[in-house]
């Protein structure tokens, strides 16, 4: 018998009924400290008063009209993003996957319009995650995602993460773009070092191809800058955003330069819900908070506190934890025991974390987490580690 919900998820035996700030309450009244934030989504925690107000105010006014008409809230959010980033123009989607779809279409259209319809190939990296659509899984290229789902969409070339020679060898006269996450999320909080991102920018420029950054997970303040590319000083041609920008409301975006977006004229792309007033009202409010330089410097300060606490845990439990990786509040704890055991021991200690590849446990708290809650997190992770210690 099949459950009434298609059983594609391996769910933890937990269900939450309410949340405030960094805390979630289960249906049986237990309080969990949320260090997953719905996979880097609840950037301002749960039930942030400004977000509740933005959503309810918009909900009382107007929910949906469609992109047949101008949408004031969409204009506001687009202008904010253009002001705050490299981008000249923005298209709104409902998810990261949809943003990925448009980024790929845009890169191909760019070369088509330049008279190079053969330049369609997108170079991607192993460990990448770009969503679960046909293009998204082809871009990621992992066996686990593509097996059984028919012909893999052509036009993607995977190269190993962090190696120069295979990347150089992968460029041909069919290449359109390089697509990369500045910090891989699902791939295990693997960061592209600043000098490599600079090198990648030069590499794309020298071959006349586009650089597409997937900041769906690492963007919107998560890395301690508004967008992770800012750490390196380079700018992409196209960038995908989602997760954190909606603070829990489903919204995504593709940001692009005027040049890269040149081919995307009326009728070339669309979405019924993309840029819907509800999502844009919430997105604007998230961005107003997160783009404040003081807010971002606080993210970095909190990151320091978390690193300090975790450093202590590594010293206390050298058989369980290996190292801390990541940037800002996109933190990975590489484990020596199975990472899923650490996540599960966390459930018993009432702290939520998220597993990733490379035996990493992701710690992705709300960006406005209270200092006190960082201490509680370290205590609860200590409790989790202690429970595992007896098994090692
Ligand atoms: C989550 C994620 C996506 C897919 O986003 P959805 O909103 O789940 O469609 C794409 N890229 C990266 C880097 C992600 O972390």
Short mmCIF file of C-alpha atoms and ligand atoms in Angstrom, two decimals:
data_model
loop_
_atom_site.label_atom_id
_atom_site.label_comp_id
_atom_site.label_asym_id
_atom_site.label_seq_id
_atom_site.Cartn_x
_atom_site.Cartn_y
_atom_site.Cartn_z
CA UNK A 1 0.00 0.00 0.00
CA UNK A 2 1.26 3.47 -0.79
CA UNK A 3 0.91 6.27 1.78
CA UNK A 4 -1.35 9.18 0.89
CA UNK A 5 1.79 11.34 0.64
CA UNK A 6 4.12 10.04 -2.10
CA UNK A 7 6.90 8.45 -0.04
CA UNK A 8 9.90 10.26 -1.57
CA UNK A 9 11.23 11.56 1.75
CA UNK A 10 12.97 9.81 4.61
CA UNK A 11 11.38 11.82 7.35
CA UNK A 12 12.46 12.08 10.96
CA UNK A 13 9.75 11.03 13.45
CA UNK A 14 9.06 14.65 14.37
CA UNK A 15 6.30 17.05 13.51
CA UNK A 16 6.18 20.65 14.48
CA UNK A 17 3.10 22.74 15.05
CA UNK A 18 4.49 26.17 15.90
CA UNK A 19 7.67 28.19 16.01
CA UNK A 20 9.08 31.49 17.24
CA UNK A 21 12.59 32.74 16.59
CA UNK A 22 14.97 29.79 16.59
CA UNK A 23 12.59 27.49 18.48
CA UNK A 24 10.09 24.93 17.22
CA UNK A 25 7.43 23.14 19.24
CA UNK A 26 6.33 19.58 18.43
CA UNK A 27 2.80 18.26 18.50
CA UNK A 28 3.63 16.65 21.87
CA UNK A 29 4.96 19.89 23.35
CA UNK A 30 8.75 19.42 23.11
CA UNK A 31 10.86 22.46 22.21
CA UNK A 32 13.59 22.02 19.61
CA UNK A 33 16.38 24.46 18.83
CA UNK A 34 16.29 24.90 15.06
CA UNK A 35 19.80 24.74 13.56
CA UNK A 36 18.50 23.72 10.14
CA UNK A 37 16.15 26.65 9.48
CA UNK A 38 14.24 24.51 6.97
CA UNK A 39 17.51 24.09 5.02
CA UNK A 40 18.70 27.70 5.14
CA UNK A 41 15.21 29.06 4.46
CA UNK A 42 13.97 30.66 7.69
CA UNK A 43 16.61 33.39 7.54
CA UNK A 44 14.89 35.51 10.21
CA UNK A 45 13.66 32.59 12.30
CA UNK A 46 10.05 31.56 12.76
CA UNK A 47 7.14 33.99 13.00
CA UNK A 48 9.29 37.12 12.76
CA UNK A 49 6.84 39.97 13.53
CA UNK A 50 7.91 42.05 10.49
CA UNK A 51 7.42 39.10 8.14
CA UNK A 52 4.07 38.17 9.66
CA UNK A 53 3.01 41.77 9.22
CA UNK A 54 4.25 42.03 5.62
CA UNK A 55 2.43 38.83 4.68
CA UNK A 56 -0.84 39.55 6.45
CA UNK A 57 -0.94 43.13 5.21
CA UNK A 58 -0.47 41.98 1.62
CA UNK A 59 -2.90 39.10 2.14
CA UNK A 60 -5.60 41.54 3.19
CA UNK A 61 -4.99 43.63 0.07
CA UNK A 62 -4.32 41.39 -2.92
CA UNK A 63 -3.05 37.82 -3.40
CA UNK A 64 -2.60 37.35 -7.10
CA UNK A 65 -3.17 39.05 -10.42
CA UNK A 66 -0.62 37.31 -12.73
CA UNK A 67 2.21 38.70 -14.78
CA UNK A 68 -0.27 39.90 -17.38
CA UNK A 69 -0.22 43.08 -15.29
CA UNK A 70 2.28 45.18 -13.37
CA UNK A 71 2.86 43.98 -9.80
CA UNK A 72 3.99 46.81 -7.49
CA UNK A 73 5.48 44.51 -4.81
CA UNK A 74 7.49 42.74 -7.52
CA UNK A 75 8.84 46.05 -8.82
CA UNK A 76 9.92 47.02 -5.30
CA UNK A 77 11.79 43.76 -4.71
CA UNK A 78 13.43 43.85 -8.15
CA UNK A 79 14.64 47.42 -7.56
CA UNK A 80 16.05 46.40 -4.18
CA UNK A 81 17.96 43.47 -5.68
CA UNK A 82 19.30 45.60 -8.53
CA UNK A 83 20.44 48.26 -6.03
CA UNK A 84 22.14 45.74 -3.77
CA UNK A 85 23.89 43.48 -6.29
CA UNK A 86 25.76 43.21 -9.60
CA UNK A 87 22.44 42.66 -11.37
CA UNK A 88 20.65 44.96 -13.80
CA UNK A 89 17.51 42.85 -14.03
CA UNK A 90 15.60 40.16 -12.11
CA UNK A 91 13.08 37.41 -12.93
CA UNK A 92 11.07 35.90 -10.07
CA UNK A 93 10.35 32.22 -9.66
CA UNK A 94 8.80 30.10 -6.89
CA UNK A 95 11.84 27.96 -6.12
CA UNK A 96 15.54 27.40 -6.61
CA UNK A 97 14.92 24.73 -9.22
CA UNK A 98 12.91 27.10 -11.39
CA UNK A 99 15.64 29.70 -11.04
CA UNK A 100 18.12 27.11 -12.27
CA UNK A 101 15.92 26.38 -15.29
CA UNK A 102 15.87 30.02 -16.35
CA UNK A 103 19.59 30.56 -15.71
CA UNK A 104 20.35 27.74 -18.16
CA UNK A 105 17.84 28.96 -20.74
CA UNK A 106 19.21 32.49 -20.46
CA UNK A 107 22.81 31.40 -21.04
CA UNK A 108 21.81 29.43 -24.14
CA UNK A 109 19.65 32.21 -25.52
CA UNK A 110 22.53 34.64 -25.07
CA UNK A 111 24.73 32.66 -27.43
CA UNK A 112 21.87 31.84 -29.80
CA UNK A 113 21.23 35.54 -30.27
CA UNK A 114 24.94 36.17 -30.79
CA UNK A 115 24.82 33.80 -33.74
CA UNK A 116 26.29 30.83 -31.85
CA UNK A 117 23.40 28.39 -31.43
CA UNK A 118 25.96 25.60 -30.97
CA UNK A 119 27.14 27.09 -27.64
CA UNK A 120 24.78 25.23 -25.32
CA UNK A 121 26.99 23.30 -22.92
CA UNK A 122 27.05 24.13 -19.23
CA UNK A 123 30.04 23.02 -17.17
CA UNK A 124 29.12 21.91 -13.63
CA UNK A 125 30.99 20.32 -10.72
CA UNK A 126 30.70 17.08 -8.85
CA UNK A 127 28.87 17.37 -5.55
CA UNK A 128 26.73 20.15 -7.04
CA UNK A 129 23.04 20.50 -6.34
CA UNK A 130 20.80 22.58 -8.57
CA UNK A 131 17.36 21.12 -7.90
CA UNK A 132 15.36 18.09 -9.02
CA UNK A 133 13.98 19.09 -12.43
CA UNK A 134 15.24 17.33 -15.56
CA UNK A 135 17.80 20.11 -16.12
CA UNK A 136 18.66 20.31 -12.41
CA UNK A 137 19.51 16.63 -12.11
CA UNK A 138 21.41 16.68 -15.41
CA UNK A 139 23.40 19.65 -14.11
CA UNK A 140 24.23 17.83 -10.87
CA UNK A 141 24.89 14.62 -12.76
CA UNK A 142 24.93 12.35 -9.73
CA UNK A 143 23.91 8.72 -10.25
CA UNK A 144 21.60 8.90 -7.24
CA UNK A 145 19.56 11.71 -8.79
CA UNK A 146 19.47 10.67 -12.47
CA UNK A 147 19.16 6.87 -12.30
CA UNK A 148 15.83 5.58 -13.53
CA UNK A 149 14.57 8.87 -14.89
CA UNK A 150 15.17 8.26 -18.55
CA UNK A 151 17.49 10.05 -20.93
CA UNK A 152 19.61 12.61 -19.14
CA UNK A 153 19.07 16.05 -20.61
CA UNK A 154 22.06 16.73 -22.85
CA UNK A 155 24.26 19.81 -22.69
CA UNK A 156 25.91 19.36 -19.30
CA UNK A 157 29.53 18.46 -18.63
CA UNK A 158 30.63 17.58 -15.09
CA UNK A 159 34.15 18.16 -13.87
CA UNK A 160 35.72 17.31 -10.49
CA UNK A 161 35.39 19.97 -7.79
CA UNK A 162 38.56 21.95 -7.14
CA UNK A 163 40.73 20.69 -10.01
CA UNK A 164 42.03 22.96 -12.74
CA UNK A 165 43.06 20.59 -15.53
CA UNK A 166 39.71 18.81 -16.05
CA UNK A 167 37.97 22.20 -16.10
CA UNK A 168 40.33 23.55 -18.74
CA UNK A 169 39.92 20.37 -20.78
CA UNK A 170 36.12 20.60 -20.61
CA UNK A 171 35.84 23.89 -22.50
CA UNK A 172 35.05 23.51 -26.17
CA UNK A 173 33.52 25.70 -28.85
CA UNK A 174 30.16 24.39 -27.58
CA UNK A 175 30.54 25.77 -24.07
CA UNK A 176 28.10 28.46 -22.94
CA UNK A 177 28.71 28.79 -19.21
CA UNK A 178 30.21 27.55 -15.98
CA UNK A 179 27.62 26.94 -13.25
CA UNK A 180 28.84 26.71 -9.65
CA UNK A 181 27.74 27.17 -6.04
CA UNK A 182 30.24 29.49 -4.27
CA UNK A 183 29.65 27.24 -1.25
CA UNK A 184 28.22 23.81 -2.00
CA UNK A 185 25.36 23.08 0.40
CA UNK A 186 24.15 19.51 -0.24
CA UNK A 187 27.70 18.72 -1.39
CA UNK A 188 29.05 19.18 2.14
CA UNK A 189 29.63 22.90 2.79
CA UNK A 190 32.47 22.87 0.27
CA UNK A 191 33.63 26.40 -0.33
CA UNK A 192 35.20 27.63 -3.54
CA UNK A 193 38.18 29.64 -2.23
CA UNK A 194 38.14 33.34 -3.17
CA UNK A 195 41.18 33.05 -5.41
CA UNK A 196 39.54 30.15 -7.27
CA UNK A 197 36.35 32.13 -7.83
CA UNK A 198 38.53 34.95 -9.19
CA UNK A 199 40.34 32.44 -11.36
CA UNK A 200 37.01 31.10 -12.59
CA UNK A 201 35.86 34.63 -13.51
CA UNK A 202 39.08 35.20 -15.51
CA UNK A 203 38.72 31.77 -17.07
CA UNK A 204 35.16 32.52 -18.24
CA UNK A 205 36.19 35.94 -19.54
CA UNK A 206 39.14 34.55 -21.46
CA UNK A 207 36.88 31.99 -23.17
CA UNK A 208 34.02 34.42 -23.68
CA UNK A 209 31.61 32.25 -21.67
CA UNK A 210 29.21 33.15 -18.87
CA UNK A 211 29.67 32.60 -15.15
CA UNK A 212 26.48 31.47 -13.40
CA UNK A 213 26.47 31.32 -9.60
CA UNK A 214 23.95 29.24 -7.69
CA UNK A 215 23.45 31.15 -4.45
CA UNK A 216 20.16 29.45 -3.64
CA UNK A 217 21.59 28.15 -0.35
CA UNK A 218 24.61 30.38 0.37
CA UNK A 219 22.98 33.71 -0.59
CA UNK A 220 20.92 36.30 1.32
CA UNK A 221 23.29 36.85 4.24
CA UNK A 222 23.99 33.18 4.95
CA UNK A 223 27.76 33.53 4.28
CA UNK A 224 28.08 36.76 6.28
CA UNK A 225 27.88 38.91 3.14
CA UNK A 226 24.58 39.60 1.42
CA UNK A 227 25.79 37.30 -1.36
CA UNK A 228 28.74 34.93 -1.09
CA UNK A 229 30.35 36.17 -4.33
CA UNK A 230 31.10 39.47 -2.55
CA UNK A 231 33.82 37.77 -0.49
CA UNK A 232 35.85 37.21 -3.65
CA UNK A 233 35.36 40.64 -5.21
CA UNK A 234 34.16 39.15 -8.51
CA UNK A 235 30.71 39.42 -10.05
CA UNK A 236 28.78 36.74 -11.94
CA UNK A 237 26.81 37.22 -15.16
CA UNK A 238 23.79 35.32 -13.87
CA UNK A 239 22.86 34.25 -10.34
CA UNK A 240 20.15 32.06 -8.84
CA UNK A 241 18.59 32.96 -5.50
CA UNK A 242 15.81 31.28 -3.48
CA UNK A 243 15.60 29.66 0.00
CA UNK A 244 16.58 32.47 2.41
CA UNK A 245 15.06 35.33 0.44
CA UNK A 246 11.52 34.24 1.26
CA UNK A 247 12.23 33.53 4.92
CA UNK A 248 9.83 30.59 4.58
CA UNK A 249 7.58 31.88 1.83
CA UNK A 250 8.33 30.11 -1.49
CA UNK A 251 10.10 32.57 -3.79
CA UNK A 252 13.17 32.44 -6.00
CA UNK A 253 14.88 34.74 -8.47
CA UNK A 254 17.33 34.90 -11.31
CA UNK A 255 19.54 37.97 -11.28
CA UNK A 256 21.47 38.95 -14.40
CA UNK A 257 23.49 41.63 -16.07
CA UNK A 258 21.95 43.58 -18.91
CA UNK A 259 24.26 41.84 -21.34
CA UNK A 260 23.56 38.26 -20.17
CA UNK A 261 19.79 38.88 -20.12
CA UNK A 262 19.78 40.48 -23.56
CA UNK A 263 17.93 37.65 -25.30
CA UNK A 264 15.11 37.33 -22.78
CA UNK A 265 12.53 39.44 -24.54
CA UNK A 266 8.73 39.39 -24.18
CA UNK A 267 7.34 35.89 -24.59
CA UNK A 268 10.63 34.02 -24.08
CA UNK A 269 9.91 32.95 -20.47
CA UNK A 270 7.17 33.16 -17.88
CA UNK A 271 5.59 31.87 -14.70
CA UNK A 272 2.06 32.06 -13.37
CA UNK A 273 3.01 32.54 -9.74
CA UNK A 274 6.55 33.89 -10.07
CA UNK A 275 6.77 37.33 -8.46
CA UNK A 276 3.38 36.97 -6.80
CA UNK A 277 2.52 39.88 -4.44
CA UNK A 278 2.59 37.72 -1.29
CA UNK A 279 6.09 36.35 -1.94
CA UNK A 280 7.48 39.71 -3.02
CA UNK A 281 6.08 41.54 0.02
CA UNK A 282 7.81 39.01 2.29
CA UNK A 283 11.00 38.98 0.19
CA UNK A 284 11.30 42.78 0.38
CA UNK A 285 11.00 42.68 4.14
CA UNK A 286 13.61 39.92 4.48
CA UNK A 287 15.97 41.88 2.25
CA UNK A 288 15.43 45.12 4.19
CA UNK A 289 16.59 43.34 7.34
CA UNK A 290 19.39 41.20 5.96
CA UNK A 291 21.01 43.82 3.72
CA UNK A 292 21.63 46.15 6.69
CA UNK A 293 25.44 46.24 7.17
CA UNK A 294 24.96 46.00 10.94
CA UNK A 295 22.85 42.89 10.53
CA UNK A 296 25.54 41.32 8.34
CA UNK A 297 28.36 42.18 10.71
CA UNK A 298 26.30 40.58 13.46
CA UNK A 299 26.01 37.41 11.37
CA UNK A 300 29.81 37.31 11.28
CA UNK A 301 30.07 37.96 15.01
CA UNK A 302 27.58 35.17 15.73
CA UNK A 303 29.55 32.93 13.38
CA UNK A 304 32.61 33.62 15.54
CA UNK A 305 30.70 32.63 18.69
CA UNK A 306 29.49 29.43 17.07
CA UNK A 307 32.99 28.56 15.81
CA UNK A 308 34.39 29.09 19.32
CA UNK A 309 31.83 26.78 20.86
CA UNK A 310 32.28 24.14 18.17
CA UNK A 311 36.07 24.35 18.50
CA UNK A 312 35.62 23.37 22.13
CA UNK A 313 33.46 20.40 21.11
CA UNK A 314 36.06 19.16 18.64
CA UNK A 315 38.68 19.27 21.39
CA UNK A 316 36.32 17.44 23.77
CA UNK A 317 35.20 14.81 21.27
CA UNK A 318 38.10 14.14 18.86
CA UNK A 319 36.65 10.71 18.01
CA UNK A 320 33.33 12.16 16.94
CA UNK A 321 34.06 15.48 15.27
CA UNK A 322 36.80 16.20 12.76
CA UNK A 323 36.70 19.84 11.69
CA UNK A 324 34.55 22.94 11.25
CA UNK A 325 34.09 24.29 7.73
CA UNK A 326 32.01 26.96 6.06
CA UNK A 327 31.49 30.67 6.27
CA UNK A 328 29.16 32.93 8.22
CA UNK A 329 26.21 30.92 9.50
CA UNK A 330 26.63 28.27 6.81
CA UNK A 331 28.64 25.98 9.01
CA UNK A 332 29.62 22.35 8.50
CA UNK A 333 30.79 19.96 11.18
CA UNK A 334 32.72 17.15 9.52
CA UNK A 335 32.24 14.01 11.55
CA UNK A 336 34.36 10.95 12.28
CA UNK A 337 31.30 8.89 13.14
CA UNK A 338 28.42 8.60 10.65
CA UNK A 339 26.94 12.10 10.21
CA UNK A 340 23.39 10.74 10.30
CA UNK A 341 24.08 9.30 13.78
CA UNK A 342 25.02 12.81 14.92
CA UNK A 343 21.85 14.29 13.40
CA UNK A 344 19.75 11.60 15.13
CA UNK A 345 21.51 12.06 18.48
CA UNK A 346 20.68 15.75 17.97
CA UNK A 347 16.99 14.86 17.75
CA UNK A 348 17.27 13.16 21.14
CA UNK A 349 19.02 16.26 22.51
CA UNK A 350 16.30 18.44 20.92
CA UNK A 351 18.41 20.26 18.36
CA UNK A 352 17.76 20.12 14.60
CA UNK A 353 20.68 19.90 12.17
CA UNK A 354 20.86 18.80 8.52
CA UNK A 355 23.11 16.13 7.01
CA UNK A 356 25.15 16.81 3.85
CA UNK A 357 27.59 14.88 1.67
CA UNK A 358 31.21 14.29 2.77
CA UNK A 359 29.98 13.10 6.20
CA UNK A 360 29.13 16.66 7.19
CA UNK A 361 26.43 17.90 9.56
CA UNK A 362 25.13 21.30 8.48
CA UNK A 363 24.44 23.97 11.07
CA UNK A 364 22.24 26.61 9.46
CA UNK A 365 20.62 28.66 12.22
CA UNK A 366 18.42 31.68 11.64
CA UNK A 367 20.72 34.61 10.78
CA UNK A 368 19.31 36.59 13.71
CA UNK A 369 19.79 33.77 16.24
CA UNK A 370 20.23 34.99 19.80
CA UNK A 371 23.74 34.67 21.27
CA UNK A 372 22.20 32.74 24.16
CA UNK A 373 20.73 30.20 21.72
CA UNK A 374 24.18 29.60 20.22
CA UNK A 375 25.34 28.55 23.69
CA UNK A 376 22.31 26.28 24.05
CA UNK A 377 23.13 24.74 20.67
CA UNK A 378 26.68 23.94 21.73
CA UNK A 379 25.37 22.40 24.97
CA UNK A 380 22.86 20.27 23.08
CA UNK A 381 25.46 19.16 20.54
CA UNK A 382 27.67 18.23 23.51
CA UNK A 383 24.82 16.15 24.90
CA UNK A 384 24.41 14.49 21.48
CA UNK A 385 28.14 13.77 21.25
CA UNK A 386 28.22 12.39 24.79
CA UNK A 387 25.46 9.94 23.92
CA UNK A 388 27.48 8.79 20.89
CA UNK A 389 30.76 8.67 22.83
CA UNK A 390 29.67 5.53 24.66
CA UNK A 391 29.22 3.77 21.28
CA UNK A 392 32.62 4.74 19.78
C1 LIG B 1 17.90 23.91 -2.52
C2 LIG B 1 18.78 24.22 -3.67
C3 LIG B 1 18.28 24.27 -4.99
C4 LIG B 1 16.86 23.90 -5.32
O1 LIG B 1 15.96 24.78 -4.72
P1 LIG B 1 14.41 24.35 -4.54
O2 LIG B 1 13.79 25.58 -3.95
O3 LIG B 1 14.40 23.15 -3.65
O4 LIG B 1 13.87 24.05 -5.88
C5 LIG B 1 19.14 24.64 -6.00
N1 LIG B 1 20.42 24.94 -5.74
C6 LIG B 1 20.94 24.90 -4.49
C7 LIG B 1 22.37 25.28 -4.27
C8 LIG B 1 20.14 24.52 -3.42
O5 LIG B 1 20.66 24.45 -2.19
#
